[in-house]
Structure formats: C-alpha cells, structure tokens
Amino acid sequence: MQTLRRSCARSALKTIYLLITITVLAASHPQLGAQEVTSQAPPPESRPDDLPDGPGAVRYPEAKVIPQEDGTTLLEITSAGPQSKIGNRFILDDDVVVTYGDRTVRADHIEYDTETGDLTATGHLKATGGVNDEIIAASHGELNLKTQTGRFYDVVGSVGLKSLGRQKMVYASGNPFLFTGRMVVKTGPQAYEVYDGTVTSCQLVHPDWLLYAGKFTVDSKKASAHNSVFRLVNIPVLYLPYVTHPVGGENRQSGFLIPVLGQSSTRGFILGEELYWVINRSTDLTLGAEYFSLRGWAQSGTLRYRGLGNDFARAHYNGLLDRGYYTGGQYVNQGGEDATFVGRHDFSTETRVAADMEYLSSYPYREAFTENFNQAVSSDILSYAYAIHEAAGYAASLRFDRYEGLKRAGTSTVPEQQVRIFRSPSIELATTEHGLGRTGLLWSLETTAAGLKRVQPGFATPGLTQRFDLHPQIALPLSADGWRLRPSLALRETIYSRSRETPYPSSLPVLSGSAVNRADFEAQLDMRAPVVERTFSSKTLDKLFGGEVKHTIEPEFTYRYVTGVHNFLNVLRFDDVDVVSNTNELQYGVTQRLFVRPSKVKPCKTTTTEADTSSALDQYGDRDIGHEEEVPSDCYKREWMSWRLGQKYFFDPGFGGAVISGRRNIFDSTLSFSGIAFLTEPRDISPLISRLRVHPSSKVDVEWDFDLDTGAKKFTSNNVIVDVREGNTFAGLSYARLNAPGRFYTEGISSSISDFSQLRFLLGYGAPTKKGLGVAANLGLDLRLISLQYGALQTSYNWNCCGLSVEYRKYELGAVRNENAYRFNFTLANIGTAGNLRRAQRLF
C-alpha cells in the first residue's frame, strides 16, 4: 500500500510541474530588466529529487494573481511551453491561458503588454466567460484587457451556452444562440459586432435554420440585425428588414411580434400583429389587433405582473367590432367584449387579498369566437374578490362576488334568460376546531353578514337584501378498538331583511318586504368501522397484478337530524346558505381499495411511529403516540383501484314540508351528497352514487362515475373517462350522460341542458419536444342529436431545432357557430413561434 501511495505521489508531482507558469509582474523579477530570459519545460524523465525545492535545481516561475491599476480586475497567465519577456511585453507559447475577472482567453501563442493591456493571440483562440456565458472560437485576434475591446477573425461563437467538457454544450439561459462571422469586433465588455455572419439556436454542424446578415449587433440586452435573410435547410425563405432577439435568460425585449396569419370559413382571411412592451422586470404588456376579412376588427391586450413570493396579476381583454351578416333575411351581429383579471397579493403569511373576475358583454360573442370548446359551451361566470386574515385557527374575511348564468329554455319559442346574483359585500368569520379545556370537546364557528341581490327575468330584489348567519358547532370525537365515533351538535340562526310570498303563485318568486328569521337545531353522528383487510398472494395474481394484492373495505355511516326550519319556502335563494332544510336521514357507504406490492419489493415491516404530541387532534380526537401500524403506502406502493358506493335514506321524505311536487328541489342535504338534482317529489331514498377509479399502470387510467336513481330506474348521470399512453402513442375517451330534472322558468318549460349525452375521442402519435412526425385528432359528438359538435386534426414535424404544425378545426354549435378553421405555427427552438395555433390548442 505504501509503494502504491509513493507511486501516486510521484505521478502527481510530475503532472504538476509539467505546467509552467509565469508571473506577469516586472517588479517581482527585477533581474529580468530588458534582458530576454527563456526557460524550458522539464524533461519527461525528471525525478522527484530534481524538483525545484532540491539544492541546485532549476527554479521555474509560478503563477500569481496580479491586481490591475484600478484594483478591481485580477489577471493570471499560465502556459505549458516557453516564455519570454521584452520590456513590458510577455511572449508565451503552448496552451497559454489568460484569466482576467470572469473571462478567460486561451490560445497556442499569446503576446501581452502589461502597460497598454494589449493582447495578441494566434492559433486555436478561444475566449469564454461573462454574465451571458459567451464563447468565441477564432483563428486569431487582438484584445485589450483594460478596455475589453478587440477583434476576432474566422469566428464561431455562442451566447447562453455552457461547456460540460468533451465538446458537450448545454443551454445556460432561456435565450441562447450561436453565431459565425468573418470578423467579430468587441466594442465593450458585453458588446459585439458580427460581420458577414449567421445566427441560429441550433447546436448542429449543419443547422436546420440560419439567419444571414451583413452585420449583427449584440449587447448585454439584445442581438439585432438589418436586412437579414432567414434560411430553412439552407433554402432562403424570408427576408426580414429588422429582427431582434433577447440576450441572457432574464432579458425580454420590447418590439413587434411575428405577424399572425390564418383562414376561417366564418372570419375569412385573418391578418394580425401584436406589440410587446417590457414595462419593467416584473411587468409586461401585449397589445394586438386582427383583421377578419368577413367580420371586421378584433382587438386584444394582456397585462402580466409577477412580484415577490405568491404575488401576481394578469389582466386580459379581447373584443370584436363585428360588421355582422345576414341569415334568412335577418341581420346578426355577434360582436362583444370579454375582460378577465386574476391576481393575488400577500401582505404577510397571514394576510392576503385575491381576485378572479370576468366581464362578458355577450354570450353569443364568446360562443362564436372563443378558441376553447369548453368555454364556448359554458354559460356560467363567477367573479370574486376577497381579503382574508388568518391566525391561530381564526379567519376573518371580506368578500365580494358576482354570479352570472345564461339559462336556455327547452324550446326555441322561449328566449334565453340570464340570472345574476351579487354578494356585495360579505363579512365572514370562521374558525378551525378548538379544544374546550380538558373536556375532549371541540368547538368551531361560522358566521357571515352579507348584502345580497338577485336579478332574473320577471324578478329582481330591490337594493341589497341583508342576511346574517350564525352557525356554532360542538363535537366529541371518540375512538375504541378501531371504531371511530364523532357525535356533534349545532345551532343555526339566519336573519333576512326580505322574504318570499307563499304559497307560490308561479315558478317566479314574489317578493315580500317582511323580514324572516330561520333557526334550526342540528345533531349528527359520524361512525367509521374498523378497516377490514386481507392480503392475497398466488402465481395467478402475480401474473395479473405483478405482485401481492391487499384488499381493504372501509364502511362508513352518518346520521343527521335537522329541525326548526318551518319557513323554508319563505326564504329567498342566493347561495347554499339559503337551502338549509329540515331532514332526518341516514347516509351509508363503503369504500373498497386494492393495493399492489410488486414482487421485487422487500416484505413489509411493522414500524413504530412517534406522533407529534403538540399536534391538533384529528376529527375523531386521536393523538396516537408510539403506536405500531403497517403503512400501506410504504409496502403497497400503488393503489390499483378504489371504489366508493353511497346512498341516503330519508326518514322524513318531505323534508319538513319543503318539497314541492312536480319541480326540481335542491337542499343542502342533497347538494352535499351529489351535484345532480333528483328530488321532484317526496321520496325516502336517494340515488345510488358510485365513484370508481382504476389505475392498473402508469400508462392507463380509468374512471367511471354514475348516479343511479333506483326509484326512476335510470342513470341521472353517467361519466366514463379512459386515458392510455404507450411511448409516443396516446388515446383518450370520455362519455358524459346527464338525465336529471331541469330548471323551470315558465310553467311547463324546462331547461334543455338537463338532458344531454356526449362522447369525445382523442387519438395521436408523437410529442411536442421530440424529433419526427406527429399526428393527432379529436372530436366531440352529441349522441342525443346525432351530430358533430367539434373536431380537430393536427399534424406536425419536428426537426432538431425547429418544428412545423398544421391544424384543421371544425365547430358546429347550432345556429350560433358553424366554422371551419385552418391554423399553423412554425417554432424555432429557444426563439419563438410564428402562426395562429396557440400552445393551449395543441392536441399533443
């Protein structure tokens, strides 16, 4: 071992002294004067006893860090070959490296003048460094280290790339580019002029695309050129009078973006342009306009702000000055405006304000011109803004919100109706559960004071209706032998400044100026039985699932009793607070899960877990310390399946007289159980709800949710979602069926959206960031009307550094929209995208 260490030490010493360094400081070598001194590298056969430390050995110069006259820039020069000095001029050969500040110059031969700072380099010249990770490789060049100016010839360089050795380069910023030039003039520390050169972002010997120009100007913020020619696969494609590109990962450049071109059967030829303005490092603004040859002018604007932490703001506006068109002799104008704002500001970790607001002047405008199908068929808009302060389990908030919904009738003879609900403002106080001394009891409180307004055709509340709601609750969590019980009691008091006349003369509310007071008493018992589990292991299961399977069964029961609400029909409807009713019900359900432990995983081990004694109690009052448990997530790493079944039995089918036969009824009890309405008459049992999730592998996901009305013997809702991915191939299927009681606006007329059946497909091959061909298609079918709602076909091809995508899209939304649209985009890696096919619209 000692022999090995001595051998390693000798090899290391030989390696160190093969590198000869010279100190660029005349004062430290006064004996040199104006004389020429040349020193040779040690011969390869040098032995340890010939080292400079030995008596009589030749002493070689060592590199030293030298401060410049201004005291700010450090200079160091090393070489592996002969060095000499004539006056203030050093001459060095063989792998010469000059380091000054954060920059390095390397060449076969370098001459440096310590007085003037002039440096001349020839042979494999390479200059690197700077805040933008600049790299310049040239045949020869001159450089002044004091002014950081100079010239380089026959140049190949880059900005925003770093070398990892062995000729491997990686992007070091979000805006990297490579360039070549007959000559590069360095006009400052971060400024260059490239003559007779090219620019690209493609790291290839023969780049997919190049930008040619007689002169490029590069500084710390941007690179620009006049009269440039864009070449694709070395074929001239586009002449650009002026072009710019940001330099460095944090830089953004104001200017005009690439024009937008397109074609649509309803809009005609599309030509647009956008202006991008960098207001400051945290804020930018994009303004745009598009001309539709068949419809008129469209305008848009987007303001973005990103602050510290979670602070952000984003505002967007788009509108259309529609010339309109004639159909069946009738003039139709679908112009409109849509404005959105979303933002957040944190004053501290406990206090913040946030908003998500939208203004839409016309539903037909959004349906006819939005690029998002889900948005086109959505008829609800919710805007809100709030300020909240949270501390020690208490939360106080001030909230404003506005709901606007378009309700379509079931026949064309009944016009569309808009319902608007305002809450302006609402003061809310809520608490988490707090212990009540040492009793084991937990208490909580919710209270609100709000001003409310509702407007719909034929009805409107004058001014603001005042509402005060107080809801305290107390609970006692219990647990024993795996059983968990949670009895709770609550009181609720709600006061309204206005009410509704009864009996109802029609489906439209009749306002009463009298105040109404609603009070109730609530009792609830939650019960969770011990989880039943069993592990199955066999060769058959190993083949099917890839390992052992654990099956768990989790039953649950909830009994709820509410009494005191004898004036439900007198309460005006604004939100979920107003649908509290009497009830006497039992909810029961069971959740089954399958966990798979792969065969290669080590056997499960029971471990002791120390719980934090200072943590709050869970909802059943448990604070387990030092208990032993077998954790499924550690041993059985994948949940293969989960299936939840649930149902409610109503001991009071009429909900204290609140149910009105022949129309849809919604109560807090039914709303919290299922989002699908089912009460049209008194009944003692709810639909059976099923929620099935299957995740057999990382490549397949299946979900099946349904509500089965056993009384009506039909599915009130039935939804299936399948997602499959294998390599670059992907597919998806979704089926949605709704057959639930509809809304009533006039006698006998119900909303058509309560009965629909839709099927959607997605199939494709490819990836947006991988080289090669990609093809994808999707479509949506209305199975009830046997018609196509929308469809799209996209194809793309990606080269190494650029890609082209083309799309055909079809919309069929009744009389409002029947459109064929063609879109495309051309993408340059790390540069940008030209075209009107947005990223959010891509199928890949």
Coordinates of C-alpha atoms in Angstrom, one line a residue, residues 532-553 592-599 604 630 635-636 638 640-641:
V532 CA -61.3 -4.8 7.0
E533 CA -58.3 -6.0 5.0
R534 CA -56.8 -9.1 3.6
T535 CA -53.7 -9.9 1.5
F536 CA -53.9 -12.3 -1.4
S537 CA -50.8 -14.0 -2.9
S538 CA -50.7 -16.5 -5.7
K539 CA -48.9 -17.1 -9.0
T540 CA -52.1 -16.1 -10.9
L541 CA -52.3 -12.8 -9.0
D542 CA -48.6 -12.2 -9.6
K543 CA -49.1 -12.6 -13.4
L544 CA -52.2 -10.3 -13.4
F545 CA -51.1 -7.6 -11.0
G546 CA -47.3 -8.1 -10.8
G547 CA -47.3 -9.0 -7.1
E548 CA -49.3 -9.4 -3.9
V549 CA -52.7 -7.7 -3.6
K550 CA -54.1 -6.2 -0.5
H551 CA -57.9 -5.6 -0.4
T552 CA -59.4 -3.2 2.1
I553 CA -63.0 -2.4 3.0
Q592 CA -63.0 -0.6 -1.3
R593 CA -59.4 -0.4 -2.3
L594 CA -56.8 -2.7 -3.9
F595 CA -53.1 -2.1 -3.3
V596 CA -50.4 -3.9 -5.2
R597 CA -47.0 -4.7 -3.8
P598 CA -44.6 -5.6 -6.6
S599 CA -42.9 -8.9 -6.2
C604 CA -43.4 -5.1 4.8
E630 CA -48.4 -1.3 9.0
C635 CA -45.3 -1.6 1.3
Y636 CA -48.1 -1.5 -1.2
R638 CA -49.6 1.6 -5.8
W640 CA -54.6 -0.2 -8.2
M641 CA -58.3 0.5 -7.6

